[in-house]
C-alpha atoms as one frame of an Amber mdcrd trajectory, in Angstrom:
protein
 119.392  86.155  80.503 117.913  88.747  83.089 114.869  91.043  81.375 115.223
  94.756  81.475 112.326  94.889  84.066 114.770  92.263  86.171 118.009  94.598
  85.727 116.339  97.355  86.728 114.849  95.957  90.043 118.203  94.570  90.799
 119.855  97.895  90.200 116.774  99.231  92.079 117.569  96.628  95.261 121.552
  97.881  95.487 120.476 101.655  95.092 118.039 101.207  98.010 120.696  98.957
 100.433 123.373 101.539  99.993 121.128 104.472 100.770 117.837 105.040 101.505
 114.878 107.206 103.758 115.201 106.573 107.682 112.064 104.582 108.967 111.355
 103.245 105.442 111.731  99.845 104.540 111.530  97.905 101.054 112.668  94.459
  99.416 111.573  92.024  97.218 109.240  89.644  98.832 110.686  85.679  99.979
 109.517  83.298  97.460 106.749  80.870  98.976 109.432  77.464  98.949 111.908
  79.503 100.988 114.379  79.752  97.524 115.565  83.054  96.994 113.023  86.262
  96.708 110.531  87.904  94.008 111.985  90.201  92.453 108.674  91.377  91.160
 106.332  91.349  94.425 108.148  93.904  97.121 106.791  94.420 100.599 107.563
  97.963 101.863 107.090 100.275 105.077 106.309 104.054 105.332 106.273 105.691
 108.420 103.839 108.575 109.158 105.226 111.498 109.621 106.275 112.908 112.810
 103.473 116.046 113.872 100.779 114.471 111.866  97.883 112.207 112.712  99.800
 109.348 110.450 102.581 109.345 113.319 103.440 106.789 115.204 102.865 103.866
 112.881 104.769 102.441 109.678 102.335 101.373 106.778 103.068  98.273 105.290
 102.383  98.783 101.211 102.855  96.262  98.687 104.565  96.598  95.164 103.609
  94.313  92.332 105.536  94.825  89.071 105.368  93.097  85.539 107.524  92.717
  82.522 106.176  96.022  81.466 108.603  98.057  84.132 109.511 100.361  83.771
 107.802 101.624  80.947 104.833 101.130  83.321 104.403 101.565  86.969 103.989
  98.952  90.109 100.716  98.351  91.266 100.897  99.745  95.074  98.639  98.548
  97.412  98.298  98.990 101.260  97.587  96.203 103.569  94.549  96.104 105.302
  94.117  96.872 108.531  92.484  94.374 111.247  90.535  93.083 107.635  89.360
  96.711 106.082  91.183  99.033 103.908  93.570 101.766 104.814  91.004 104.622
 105.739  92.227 107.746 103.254  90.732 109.391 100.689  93.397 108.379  98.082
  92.656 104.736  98.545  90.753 102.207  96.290  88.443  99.589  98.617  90.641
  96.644  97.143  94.059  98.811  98.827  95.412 100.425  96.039  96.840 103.600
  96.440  95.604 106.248  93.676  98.204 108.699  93.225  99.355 110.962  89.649
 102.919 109.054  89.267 101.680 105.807  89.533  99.543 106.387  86.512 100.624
 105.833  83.456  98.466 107.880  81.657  99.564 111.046  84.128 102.369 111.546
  85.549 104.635 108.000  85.491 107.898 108.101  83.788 110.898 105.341  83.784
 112.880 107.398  85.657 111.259 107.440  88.802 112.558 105.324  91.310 111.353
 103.270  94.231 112.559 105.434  96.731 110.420 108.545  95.176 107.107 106.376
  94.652 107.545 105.653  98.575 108.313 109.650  99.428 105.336 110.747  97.366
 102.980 107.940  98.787 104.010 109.350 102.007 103.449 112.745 101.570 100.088
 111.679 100.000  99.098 109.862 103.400  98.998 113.666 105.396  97.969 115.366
 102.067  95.073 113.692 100.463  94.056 114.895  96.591  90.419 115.919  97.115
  90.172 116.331  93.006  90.743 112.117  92.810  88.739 110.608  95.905  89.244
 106.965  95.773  86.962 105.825  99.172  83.732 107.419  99.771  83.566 107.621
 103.535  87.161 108.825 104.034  86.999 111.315 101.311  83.256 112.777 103.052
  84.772 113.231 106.223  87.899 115.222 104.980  85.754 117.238 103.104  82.518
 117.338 105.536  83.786 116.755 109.153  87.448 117.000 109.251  88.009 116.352
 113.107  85.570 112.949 112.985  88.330 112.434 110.118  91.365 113.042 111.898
  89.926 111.101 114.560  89.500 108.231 112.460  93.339 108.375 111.360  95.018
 109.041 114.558  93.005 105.837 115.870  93.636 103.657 112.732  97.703 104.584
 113.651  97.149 102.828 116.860  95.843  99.693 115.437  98.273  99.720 112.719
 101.416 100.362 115.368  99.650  97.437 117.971 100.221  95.190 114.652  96.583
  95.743 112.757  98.216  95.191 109.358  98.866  91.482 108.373  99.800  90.381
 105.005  97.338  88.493 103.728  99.629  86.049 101.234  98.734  83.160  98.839
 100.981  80.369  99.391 102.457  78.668  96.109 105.016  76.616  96.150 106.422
  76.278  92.374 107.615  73.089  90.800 109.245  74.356  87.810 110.127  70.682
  86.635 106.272  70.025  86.389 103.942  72.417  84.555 100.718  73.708  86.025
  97.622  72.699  84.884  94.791  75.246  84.356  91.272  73.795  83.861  88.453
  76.289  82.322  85.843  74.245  83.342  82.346  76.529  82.547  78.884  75.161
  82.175  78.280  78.210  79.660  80.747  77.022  76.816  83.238  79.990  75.427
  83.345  80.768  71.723  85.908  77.957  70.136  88.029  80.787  69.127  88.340
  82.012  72.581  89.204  78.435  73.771  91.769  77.747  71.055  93.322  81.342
  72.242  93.284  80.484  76.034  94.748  76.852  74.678  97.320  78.863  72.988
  98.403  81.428  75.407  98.746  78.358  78.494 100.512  75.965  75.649 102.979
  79.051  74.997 103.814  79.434  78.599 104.613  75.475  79.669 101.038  75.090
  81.222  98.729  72.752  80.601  95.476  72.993  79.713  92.387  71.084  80.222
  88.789  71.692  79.462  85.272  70.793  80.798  82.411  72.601  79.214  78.706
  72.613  79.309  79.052  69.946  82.717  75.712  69.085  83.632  76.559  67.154
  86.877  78.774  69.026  89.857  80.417  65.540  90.321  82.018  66.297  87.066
  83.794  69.890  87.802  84.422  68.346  91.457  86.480  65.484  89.462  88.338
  67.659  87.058  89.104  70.227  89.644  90.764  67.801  91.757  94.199  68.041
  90.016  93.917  71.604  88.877  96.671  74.090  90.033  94.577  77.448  88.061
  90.442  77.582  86.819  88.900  79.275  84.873  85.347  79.768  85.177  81.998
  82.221  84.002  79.037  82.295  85.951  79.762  78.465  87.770  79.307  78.407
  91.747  82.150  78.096  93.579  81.316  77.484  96.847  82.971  75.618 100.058
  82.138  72.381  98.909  84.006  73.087  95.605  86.891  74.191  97.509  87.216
  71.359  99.248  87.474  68.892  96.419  90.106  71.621  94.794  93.088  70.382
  96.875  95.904  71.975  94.458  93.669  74.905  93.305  95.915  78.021  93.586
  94.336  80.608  91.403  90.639  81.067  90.551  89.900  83.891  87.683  86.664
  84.286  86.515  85.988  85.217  83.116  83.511  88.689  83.815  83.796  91.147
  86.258  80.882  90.161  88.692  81.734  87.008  91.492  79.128  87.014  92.910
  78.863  83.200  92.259  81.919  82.996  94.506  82.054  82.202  97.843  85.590
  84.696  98.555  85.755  84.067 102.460  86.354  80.216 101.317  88.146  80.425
  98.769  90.504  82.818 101.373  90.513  79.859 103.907  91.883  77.663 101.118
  94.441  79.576 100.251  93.027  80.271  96.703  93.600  83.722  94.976  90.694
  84.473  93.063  91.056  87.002  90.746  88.304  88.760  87.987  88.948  90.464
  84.667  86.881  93.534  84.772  86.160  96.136  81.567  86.508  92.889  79.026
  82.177  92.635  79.380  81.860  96.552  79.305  80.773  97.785  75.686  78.896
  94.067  75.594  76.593  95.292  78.806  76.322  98.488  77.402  74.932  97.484
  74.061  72.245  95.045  76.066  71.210  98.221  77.937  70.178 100.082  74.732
  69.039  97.404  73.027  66.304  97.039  75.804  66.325 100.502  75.282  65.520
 100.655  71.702  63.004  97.543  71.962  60.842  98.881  74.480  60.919 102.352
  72.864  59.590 100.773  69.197  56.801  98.481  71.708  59.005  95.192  70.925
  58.628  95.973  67.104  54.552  94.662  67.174  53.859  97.232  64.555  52.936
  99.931  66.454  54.190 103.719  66.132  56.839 104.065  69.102  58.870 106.921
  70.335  62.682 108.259  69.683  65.150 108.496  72.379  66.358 111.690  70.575
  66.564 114.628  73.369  65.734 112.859  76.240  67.808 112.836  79.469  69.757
 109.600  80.012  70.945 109.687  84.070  73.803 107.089  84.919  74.077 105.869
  88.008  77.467 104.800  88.699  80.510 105.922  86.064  82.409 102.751  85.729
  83.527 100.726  82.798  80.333 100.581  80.935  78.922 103.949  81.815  81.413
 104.994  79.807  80.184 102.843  76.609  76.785 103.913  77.723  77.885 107.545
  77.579  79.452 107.292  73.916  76.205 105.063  72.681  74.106 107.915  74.281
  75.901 110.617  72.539  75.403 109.044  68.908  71.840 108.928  69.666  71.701
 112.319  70.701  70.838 112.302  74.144  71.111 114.740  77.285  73.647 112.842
  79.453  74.167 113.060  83.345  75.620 110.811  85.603  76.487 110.616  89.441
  79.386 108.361  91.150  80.733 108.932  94.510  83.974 108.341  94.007  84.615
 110.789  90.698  84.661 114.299  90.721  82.918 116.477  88.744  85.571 117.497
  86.605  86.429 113.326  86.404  82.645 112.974  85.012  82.710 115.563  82.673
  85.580 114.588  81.083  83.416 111.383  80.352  81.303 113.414  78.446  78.462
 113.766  80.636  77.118 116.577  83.258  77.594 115.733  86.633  75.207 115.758
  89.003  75.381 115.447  93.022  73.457 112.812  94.517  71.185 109.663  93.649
  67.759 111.659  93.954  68.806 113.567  90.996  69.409 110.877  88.510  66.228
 109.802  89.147  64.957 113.152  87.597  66.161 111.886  84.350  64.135 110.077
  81.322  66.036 107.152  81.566  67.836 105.975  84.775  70.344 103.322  83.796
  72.153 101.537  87.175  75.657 100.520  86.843  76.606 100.221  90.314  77.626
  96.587  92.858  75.866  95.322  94.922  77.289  96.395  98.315  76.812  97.245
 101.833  76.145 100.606 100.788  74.107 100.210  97.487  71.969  97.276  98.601
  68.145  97.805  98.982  69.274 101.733  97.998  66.488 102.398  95.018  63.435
 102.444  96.926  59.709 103.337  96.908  60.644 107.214  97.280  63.153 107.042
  94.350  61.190 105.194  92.062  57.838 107.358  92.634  59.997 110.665  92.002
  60.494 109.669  88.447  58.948 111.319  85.949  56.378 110.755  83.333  57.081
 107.783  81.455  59.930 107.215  83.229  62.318 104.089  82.324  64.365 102.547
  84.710  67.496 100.167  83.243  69.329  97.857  86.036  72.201  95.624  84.342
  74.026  95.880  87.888  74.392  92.135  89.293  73.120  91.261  93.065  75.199
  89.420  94.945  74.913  85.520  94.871  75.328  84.333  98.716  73.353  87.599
 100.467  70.222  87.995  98.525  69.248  91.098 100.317  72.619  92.692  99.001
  70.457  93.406  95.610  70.663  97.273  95.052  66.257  97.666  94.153  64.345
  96.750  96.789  61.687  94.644  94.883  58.659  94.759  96.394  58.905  98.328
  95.856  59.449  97.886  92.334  56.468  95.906  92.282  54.056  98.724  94.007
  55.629 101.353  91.767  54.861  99.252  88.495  51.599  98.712  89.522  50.511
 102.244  90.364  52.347 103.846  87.936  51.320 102.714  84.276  53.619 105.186
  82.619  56.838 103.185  84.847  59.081 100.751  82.921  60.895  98.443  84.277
  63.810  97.006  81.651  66.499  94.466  83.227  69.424  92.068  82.470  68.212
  89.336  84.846  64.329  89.146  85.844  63.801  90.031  90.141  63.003  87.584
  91.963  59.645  88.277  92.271  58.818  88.278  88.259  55.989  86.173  88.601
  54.589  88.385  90.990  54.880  91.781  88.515  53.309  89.685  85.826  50.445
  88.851  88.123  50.076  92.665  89.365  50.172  94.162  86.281  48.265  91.608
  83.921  49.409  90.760  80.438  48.737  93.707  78.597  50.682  96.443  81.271
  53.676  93.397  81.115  54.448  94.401  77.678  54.296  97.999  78.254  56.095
  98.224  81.130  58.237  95.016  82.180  61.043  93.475  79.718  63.697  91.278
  81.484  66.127  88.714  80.406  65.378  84.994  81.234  69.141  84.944  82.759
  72.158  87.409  83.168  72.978  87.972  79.478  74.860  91.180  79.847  78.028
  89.620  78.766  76.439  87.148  75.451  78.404  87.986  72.899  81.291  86.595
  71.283  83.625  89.435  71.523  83.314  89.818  75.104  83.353  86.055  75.163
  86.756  86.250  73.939  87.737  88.977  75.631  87.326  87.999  79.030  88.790
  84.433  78.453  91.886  85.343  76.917  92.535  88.249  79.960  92.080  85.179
  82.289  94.535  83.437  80.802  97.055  86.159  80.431  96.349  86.834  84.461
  96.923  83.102  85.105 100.507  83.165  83.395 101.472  86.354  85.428 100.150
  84.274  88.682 102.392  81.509  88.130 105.788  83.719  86.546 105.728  86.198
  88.568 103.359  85.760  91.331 101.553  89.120  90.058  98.054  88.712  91.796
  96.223  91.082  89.364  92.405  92.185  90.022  92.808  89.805  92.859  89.126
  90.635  94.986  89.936  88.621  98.035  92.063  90.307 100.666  91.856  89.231
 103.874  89.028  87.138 103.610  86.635  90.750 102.361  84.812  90.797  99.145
  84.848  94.245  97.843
């Protein structure tokens, strides 16, 4: 028997055929063996509107849905254009369109129909929401240099209307007489309880599951990956050569936000969807960050009097998922709270509970800077001499954010300034969840006694250690897994075209 969220999309499918917007287009997506379509995964086409820089071209947008519809709404996302996102303010970096009625928690209701979420994504392409900027450089230029921006449309209309936007598609051809097998193959082991839930949740759903934990040889995850159709993994390198020995590999999720580990442009020309599970790690990283906090303050506990965090100005640099544990921690402690993130407004921020400020240079005003942003193309090498010297007396400086694993350089402190800064500054702490990469270096500059004072880093990424998050993370993987293979729902899928974002 059909579910609701079926019904509906059927119902959805006739409404649309019998009538329906000129220049639009929008139907459930052809399954990858050729059988019939996806009733959950629709491919769509807006066209700009005439008299507006959008003119000219049609947009190609996908629409996931889940079981969930529609009591919740379809995750919309725009395909890229010749490999980068749709340039507009109202666009995430991974292509999804942020917009009130596709929120759930705004202004989504059941009723709405396909055929409005298109009209309103529409009129959001010529009207962008400055209160909810989604894309840095987009949003800047409407607000700071509005014919560079319309310049910037009109020509990405050209590339789209010469054919710039090609559907980047994972191709999985289902064999629903034999189940899938899904290998969580980690070197770090999960918490038993999280395995016996992952075991649990595949069992439920007809897949099978396998296991290969604490591997010490790569011949071993090269052998059990060979006849895995889904993988689960933590911190484990993926790289080309692990590609190549994953000849039925369709879906790679890893357990944790960061993927840095994985090598995306690969795993693209395998055809592999690789997919994360971000926020299940958040409070985890957050707690790490103040108890480095709390350690350093109390001199690592060596009997010494210490100092209270009480009234002193916490800046956060970067509002995501754990600022916002970060924020609530802060607030039981008592602290002055201020944060900075390009992509939130100021209202957005202070609804967090913390004062917004405007640009990097400020945060770095604060007591305690704590980082919480990627390592990108803009963030990478960003803290530098001139931002670490401008903090103030007995300034502490917390970085849980994760560089990336293939591109060294794409780490957001550039190091060797950290090191100069330690040095010459003996008031300057350092606190970290991962040691740089030139540790041995600090140690050496600023001598055994300054190390404790001022430098306390984890052996290893430990942000995520704990066996809630532990949990967390592996049973989301598993859920995203089953959606993969039901419905061919690619949630927090983070390769698109070959980009890592």
């Amino acid at each position: 028997m059909a579910s609701f969220a079926s019904r509906r999309l059927q119902k959805e499918r006739a409404e649309w055929r019998k009538d329906h917007p000129f220049g639009f287009s929008a139907k459930p997506m052809a399954n990858p063996d050729g059988k019939g379509q996806n009733l959950f995964r629709w491919i769509c086409g807006i066209p700009g509107r005439a008299g507006t820089p959008w003119e000219g071209a049609t947009y190609k947008l996908t629409m996931d849905f889940s079981e969930d519809y529609p009591g919740k709404p379809p995750k919309c996302k725009f395909v890229f254009v010749n490999g980068k996102v749709l340039f507009h303010p109202n666009i995430y970096p991974s292509g999804t369109v942020c917009l009130s009625i596709l929120n759930e928690d705004e202004d989504w209701k059941p009723s709405i129909t396909i055929k409005q979420i298109l009209l309103g994504v529409q009129d959001l392409l010529d009207n962008p929401n400055s209160a909810s900027p989604a894309q840095a450089e987009p949003f800047q230029l409407f607000t700071q240099n509005k014919e560079e921006y319309l310049r910037r449309v009109k020509q990405q209309a050209k590339d789209v209307a010469n054919g710039g936007q090609k559907l980047f598609r994972i191709t999985v051809v289902v064999d629903f007489m034999t189940p899938h097998t899904v290998l969580l193959a980690t070197t770090k082991p999960f918490a038993k309880d999280a395995v016996d839930a992952i075991k649990l949740i595949c069992e439920e759903h007809g897949l099978l599951f396998e296991k290969l934990e604490g591997y010490k040889d790569r011949a071993e995850l090269y052998e059990a990956v060979a006849s895995a159709e889904a993988c689960i993994v933590r911190s484990d390198v993926c790289d080309e050569e692990f590609f190549s020995h994953a000849k039925k590999l369709k879906v790679l999720v890893r357990a944790g936000a960061g993927v840095d580990a994985i090598d995306l442009p690969a795993a693209t020309n395998h055809g592999v969807c690789v997919q994360n599970t971000p926020g299940q790690n958040s409070n985890a990283v957050a707690e790490l960050a103040f108890g480095m906090l709390l350690a350093h303050k109390r001199n690592h506990f060596d009997g010494n009097s210490g100092t209270e965090i009480r009234g002193s100005s916490l800046g956060l640099y970067g509002c995501g998922n754990v600022s916002r544990f970060m924020i609530l921690a802060a607030q039981g402690f008592g602290m002055d709270i201020y944060a900075f993130d390009p992509f939130l407004t100021p209202d957005q921020i202070a609804d967090l509970g913390a004062e917004p400020l405007y640009d990097v240079p400020s945060i770095f005003k604060c007591d305690v800077v704590s980082l919480h942003v990627p390592a990108t193309r803009e963030t990478k090498r960003s803290i530098d001499e001139k931002l670490l010297r401008s903090m103030p007396k007995g300034g502490i400086l917390i970085n849980t954010a994760r560089k990336d694993f293939w591109v060294h350089v794409r780490q957001i402190i550039q190091e060797a300034d950290l090191l100069q800064a330690l040095a010459e500054r003996p008031d300057l702490s350092y606190l970290a969840d991962d040691k740089p990469d030139n540790t041995e270096e600090i140690k050496e500059a600023l001598g055994a006694s300054r190390v404790k004072k001022q430098f306390l880093v984890t052996p290893k990424k430990m942000g995520a250690q704990t066996a809630q998050a532990n949990s967390n993370s592996g049973i989301a993987a598993a859920k995203q897994i089953v959606e993969f293979f039901r419905g061919g729902l690619v949630k927090h899928q983070v390769n698109i075209n070959g980009k890592h974002f």
